[in-house]
XYZ file of C-alpha atoms in Angstrom:
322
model
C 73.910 291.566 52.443
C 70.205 290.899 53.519
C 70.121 289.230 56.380
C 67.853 285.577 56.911
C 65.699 287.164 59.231
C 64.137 289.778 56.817
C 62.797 286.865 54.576
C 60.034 286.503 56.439
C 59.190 290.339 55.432
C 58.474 288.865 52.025
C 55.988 285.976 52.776
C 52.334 288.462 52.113
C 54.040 288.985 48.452
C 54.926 285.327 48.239
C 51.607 284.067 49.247
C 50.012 285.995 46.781
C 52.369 285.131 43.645
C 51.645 281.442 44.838
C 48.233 282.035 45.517
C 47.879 283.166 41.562
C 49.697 280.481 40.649
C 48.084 277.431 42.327
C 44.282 279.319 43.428
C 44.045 278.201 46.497
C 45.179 279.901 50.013
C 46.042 276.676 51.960
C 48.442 274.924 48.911
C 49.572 278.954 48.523
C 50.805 278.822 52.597
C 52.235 275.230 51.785
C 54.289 276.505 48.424
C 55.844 279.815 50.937
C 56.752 277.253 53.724
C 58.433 275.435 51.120
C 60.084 278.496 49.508
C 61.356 279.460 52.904
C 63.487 276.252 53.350
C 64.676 276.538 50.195
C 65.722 279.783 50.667
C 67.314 279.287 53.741
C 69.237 275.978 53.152
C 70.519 277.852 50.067
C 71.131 281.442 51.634
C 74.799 280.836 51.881
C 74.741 280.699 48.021
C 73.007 283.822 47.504
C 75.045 286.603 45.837
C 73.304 289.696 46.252
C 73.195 290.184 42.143
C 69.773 290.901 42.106
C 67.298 292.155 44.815
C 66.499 289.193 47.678
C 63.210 289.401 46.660
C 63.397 288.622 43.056
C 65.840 285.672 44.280
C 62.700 284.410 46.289
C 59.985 284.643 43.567
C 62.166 282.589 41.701
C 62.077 280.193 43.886
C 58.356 280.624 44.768
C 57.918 280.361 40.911
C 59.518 277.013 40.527
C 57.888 275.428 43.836
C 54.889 276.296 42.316
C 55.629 274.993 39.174
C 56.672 271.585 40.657
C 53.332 271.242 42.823
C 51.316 271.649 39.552
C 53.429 268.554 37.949
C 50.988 266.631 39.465
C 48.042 268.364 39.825
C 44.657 269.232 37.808
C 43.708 272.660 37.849
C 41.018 274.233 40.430
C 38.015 276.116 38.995
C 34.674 277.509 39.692
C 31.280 275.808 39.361
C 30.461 277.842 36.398
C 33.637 276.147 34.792
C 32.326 272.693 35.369
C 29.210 272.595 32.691
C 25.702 274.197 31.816
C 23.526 276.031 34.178
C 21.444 274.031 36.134
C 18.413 274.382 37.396
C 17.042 274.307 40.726
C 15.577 270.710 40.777
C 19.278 269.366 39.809
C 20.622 266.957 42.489
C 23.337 268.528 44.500
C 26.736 266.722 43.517
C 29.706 267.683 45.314
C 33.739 267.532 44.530
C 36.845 267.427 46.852
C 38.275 270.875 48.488
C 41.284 269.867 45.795
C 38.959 270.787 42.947
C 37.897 274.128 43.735
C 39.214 277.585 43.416
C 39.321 278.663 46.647
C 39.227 283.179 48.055
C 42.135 284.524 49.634
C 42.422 286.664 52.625
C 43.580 290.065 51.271
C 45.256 290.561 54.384
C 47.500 287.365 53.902
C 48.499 288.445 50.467
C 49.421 292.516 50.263
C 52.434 293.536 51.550
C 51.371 296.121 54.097
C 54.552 298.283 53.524
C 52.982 298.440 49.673
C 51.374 302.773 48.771
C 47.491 302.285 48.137
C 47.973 302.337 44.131
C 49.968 299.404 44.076
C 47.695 297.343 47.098
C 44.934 298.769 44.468
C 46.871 297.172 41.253
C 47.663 293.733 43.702
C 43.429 293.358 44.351
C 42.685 293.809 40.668
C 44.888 290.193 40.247
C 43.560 288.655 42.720
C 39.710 288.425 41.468
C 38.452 285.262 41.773
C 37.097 285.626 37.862
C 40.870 286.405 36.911
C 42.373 283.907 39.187
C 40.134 280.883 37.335
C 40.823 282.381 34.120
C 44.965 282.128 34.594
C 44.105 277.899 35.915
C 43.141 277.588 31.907
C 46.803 278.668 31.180
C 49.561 275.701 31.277
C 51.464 276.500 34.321
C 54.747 278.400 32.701
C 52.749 280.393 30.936
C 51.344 281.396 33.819
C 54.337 282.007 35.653
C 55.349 284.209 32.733
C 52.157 286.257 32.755
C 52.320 286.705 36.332
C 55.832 287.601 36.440
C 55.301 290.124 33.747
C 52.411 291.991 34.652
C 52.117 291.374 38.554
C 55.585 291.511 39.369
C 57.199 293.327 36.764
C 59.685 291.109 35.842
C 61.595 291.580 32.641
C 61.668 289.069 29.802
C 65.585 288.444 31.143
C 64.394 287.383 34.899
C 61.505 285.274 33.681
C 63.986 283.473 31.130
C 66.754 283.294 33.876
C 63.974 281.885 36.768
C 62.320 279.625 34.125
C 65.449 278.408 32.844
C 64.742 278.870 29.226
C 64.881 282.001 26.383
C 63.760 285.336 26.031
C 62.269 284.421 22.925
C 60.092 281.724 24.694
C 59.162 283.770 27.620
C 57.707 286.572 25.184
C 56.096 283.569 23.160
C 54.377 282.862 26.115
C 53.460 285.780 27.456
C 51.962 285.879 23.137
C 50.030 282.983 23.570
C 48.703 283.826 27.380
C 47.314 286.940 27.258
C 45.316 286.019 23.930
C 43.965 283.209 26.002
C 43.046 285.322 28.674
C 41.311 287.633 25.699
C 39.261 285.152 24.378
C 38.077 284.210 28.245
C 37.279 288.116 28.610
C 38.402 288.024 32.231
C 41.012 290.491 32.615
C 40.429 292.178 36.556
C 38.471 295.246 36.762
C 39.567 298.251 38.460
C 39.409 297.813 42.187
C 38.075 300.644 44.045
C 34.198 300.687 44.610
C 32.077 303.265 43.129
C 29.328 305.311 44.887
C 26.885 303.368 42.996
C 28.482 300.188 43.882
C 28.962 300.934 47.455
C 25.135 301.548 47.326
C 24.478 298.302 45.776
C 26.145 296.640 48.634
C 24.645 298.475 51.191
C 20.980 297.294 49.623
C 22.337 293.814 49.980
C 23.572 293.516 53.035
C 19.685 294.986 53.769
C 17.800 292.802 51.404
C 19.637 289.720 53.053
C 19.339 290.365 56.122
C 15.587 291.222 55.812
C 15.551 288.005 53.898
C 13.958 290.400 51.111
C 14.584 287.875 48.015
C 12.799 290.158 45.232
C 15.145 292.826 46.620
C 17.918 290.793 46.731
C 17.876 289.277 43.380
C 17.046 292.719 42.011
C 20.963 293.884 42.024
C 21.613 290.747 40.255
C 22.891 291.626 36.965
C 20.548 289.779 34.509
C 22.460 286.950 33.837
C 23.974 287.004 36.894
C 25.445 283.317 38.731
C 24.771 282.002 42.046
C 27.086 279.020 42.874
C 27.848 276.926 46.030
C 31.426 274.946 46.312
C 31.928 272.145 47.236
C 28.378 271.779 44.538
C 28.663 271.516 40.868
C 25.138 273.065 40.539
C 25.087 276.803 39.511
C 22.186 278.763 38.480
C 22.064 281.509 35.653
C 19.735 284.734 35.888
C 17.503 286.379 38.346
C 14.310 284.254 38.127
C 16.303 280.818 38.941
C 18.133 282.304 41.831
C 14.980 283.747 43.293
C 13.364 280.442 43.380
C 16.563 278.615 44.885
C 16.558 281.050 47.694
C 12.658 280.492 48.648
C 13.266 277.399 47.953
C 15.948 275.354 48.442
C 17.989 278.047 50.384
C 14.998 279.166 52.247
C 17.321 278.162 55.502
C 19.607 281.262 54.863
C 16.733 283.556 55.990
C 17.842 285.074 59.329
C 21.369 284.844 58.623
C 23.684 287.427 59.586
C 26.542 288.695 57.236
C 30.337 289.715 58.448
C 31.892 291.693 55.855
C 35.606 290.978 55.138
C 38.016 291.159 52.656
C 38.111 288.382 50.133
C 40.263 287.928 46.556
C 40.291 291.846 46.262
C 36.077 291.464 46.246
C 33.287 292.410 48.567
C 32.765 289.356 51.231
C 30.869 288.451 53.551
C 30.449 285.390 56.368
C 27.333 284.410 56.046
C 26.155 282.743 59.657
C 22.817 281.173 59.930
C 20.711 280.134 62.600
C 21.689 277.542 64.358
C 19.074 274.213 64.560
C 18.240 274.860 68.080
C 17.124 278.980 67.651
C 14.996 278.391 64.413
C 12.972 282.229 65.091
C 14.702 284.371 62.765
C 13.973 286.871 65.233
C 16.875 285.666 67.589
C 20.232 287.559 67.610
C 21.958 284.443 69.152
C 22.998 281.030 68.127
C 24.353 281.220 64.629
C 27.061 278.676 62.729
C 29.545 279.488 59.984
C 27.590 278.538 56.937
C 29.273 280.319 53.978
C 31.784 282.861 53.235
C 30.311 284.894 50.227
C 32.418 286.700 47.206
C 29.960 289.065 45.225
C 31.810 290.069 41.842
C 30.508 293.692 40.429
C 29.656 294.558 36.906
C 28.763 298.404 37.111
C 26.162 298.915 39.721
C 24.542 295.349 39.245
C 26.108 291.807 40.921
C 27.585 290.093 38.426
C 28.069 286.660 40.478
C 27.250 285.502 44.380
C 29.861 282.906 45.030
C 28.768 280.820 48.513
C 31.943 278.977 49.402
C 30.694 276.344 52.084
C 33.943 274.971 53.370
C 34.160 276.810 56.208
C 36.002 274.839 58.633
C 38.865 275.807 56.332
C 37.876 278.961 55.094
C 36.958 281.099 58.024
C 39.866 280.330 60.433
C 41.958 282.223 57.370
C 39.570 285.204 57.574
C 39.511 284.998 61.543
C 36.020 284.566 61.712
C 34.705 282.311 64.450
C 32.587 279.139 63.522
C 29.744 280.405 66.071
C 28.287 283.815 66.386
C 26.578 285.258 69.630
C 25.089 288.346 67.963
């Protein structure tokens, strides 16, 4: 029988079913803690019937389930109304309200083969993630039992309690919803052209080049800010919000990491005291950036701004020397 120690092995693969489940990496850490003592006050009980770590997504699953009794669902600013427009007054919401990225790191089980760390990014875009908060929360346990963790329609009855014939009725009803959202995850390797694309970003923004910069956004491309509700739509309004409004990002420095199976980036900008963009010192955590491709073209720019929360999961530093 598996021993207690080895349950920590499982906690990237837990993280990342809760992380699905509730979008957003600190409740996602919270839910695993809780899955943990669960599992381990109730260890004795285990059988060995099925593999220990379909007897801890089952658990995961319900924790999950029972945090999202009581809450609303997170989203995206582009969830929250129209476009704006650059003019709009900046109105903010609670970290509790937002979709928040996830570390890749904290989330793929590093004893996983490439293909199936390849398969685990493709679920964890943030586009797919907000689509699956539309989905009433056992629904969305079946759908991500199904197709992230392969779970057959016996297992997902057995952990939900309830019948095959309602698990595939849900599994029915949730992937048509996801259908009509038209946010299923993309494949996750970068092409040539894409890898190009970033490269001329990481150069336009760092040259504070903002023709060249909005350039790879796709035509209808988003820019968005959390904790703001304000997003803008197409290349013409983000071009004026970043002379304009976001004129204090020129000079800012960008960190890539890895972010909700996405190209990232902390963004660091001067800091109030070294206003020459010329400097290569003094700069403060200002955003951590998701770009979301469509073909060669950027397809959203996602500026999360909590980072006092964010970065410390990315191990990024809230100051940068150089």
């Amino acid at each position: 029988m598996t021993d207690i120690t080895s349950l920590e092995d499982h906690r990237p693969a837990l993280t990342g079913l809760c992380y699905r489940m509730l979008g957003s990496s600190m409740d996602a850490d919270d839910a695993v803690q809780e899955t943990m003592l669960r599992a381990w006050k109730g260890f004795e009980a285990f059988d060995g019937k099925s593999a220990v770590s379909t007897w801890l997504y089952r658990i995961a699953t319900n924790v999950c389930l029972d945090q999202l009794r009581s809450r609303k669902r997170r989203e995206l600013p582009v969830g929250t109304g129209p476009a704006g427009t650059v003019d709009d007054a900046l109105v903010s919401k609670p970290r509790s309200h937002w979709l928040e990225p996830v570390a890749d790191a904290q989330v793929l089980p590093p004893e996983a083969s490439p293909d199936r760390k390849a398969e685990l990014r493709q679920s964890l875009r943030l586009a797919f993630v907000a689509a699956l908060q539309h989905l009433p929360p056992r629904q969305r346990a079946c759908l991500l039992l199904k197709e992230v963790l392969d779970f057959s329609a016996e297992e997902i009855a057995e952990t939900l309690e309830t019948s095959v014939a309602s698990v595939n009725s849900a599994l029915q009803r949730a992937r048509a919803q996801l259908g009509r959202e038209s946010h299923r995850p993309e494949v996750a390797a970068l092409t040539a052209e894409q890898r190009s694309t970033v490269d001329r970003y990481v150069d336009a923004f760092h040259r504070y080049d903002v023709d060249a910069l909005v350039s790879l956004l796709r035509e209808d491309g988003t820019l968005s800010m959390p904790p703001y509700t304000l997003w803008l739509q197409g290349r013409e309004a983000a071009h004026d919000w970043l002379l304009g409004r976001g004129i204090g990002c020129r000079g800012s420095r960008l960190v890539p990491v890895e972010a909700s199976g996405s190209v990232a980036f902390g963004q660091y900008r001067l800091a109030p005291s070294h206003p020459s963009p010329v400097r290569d010192d003094g700069y403060q955590a200002f955003s951590l950036i998701v770009l979301e491709l469509d073909g060669d073209r950027i397809a959203s720019m996602i500026h999360f701004l909590d980072t006092e929360t964010l970065f410390p999961l990315f191990g990024l530093p809230l100051t940068l020397a150089d």
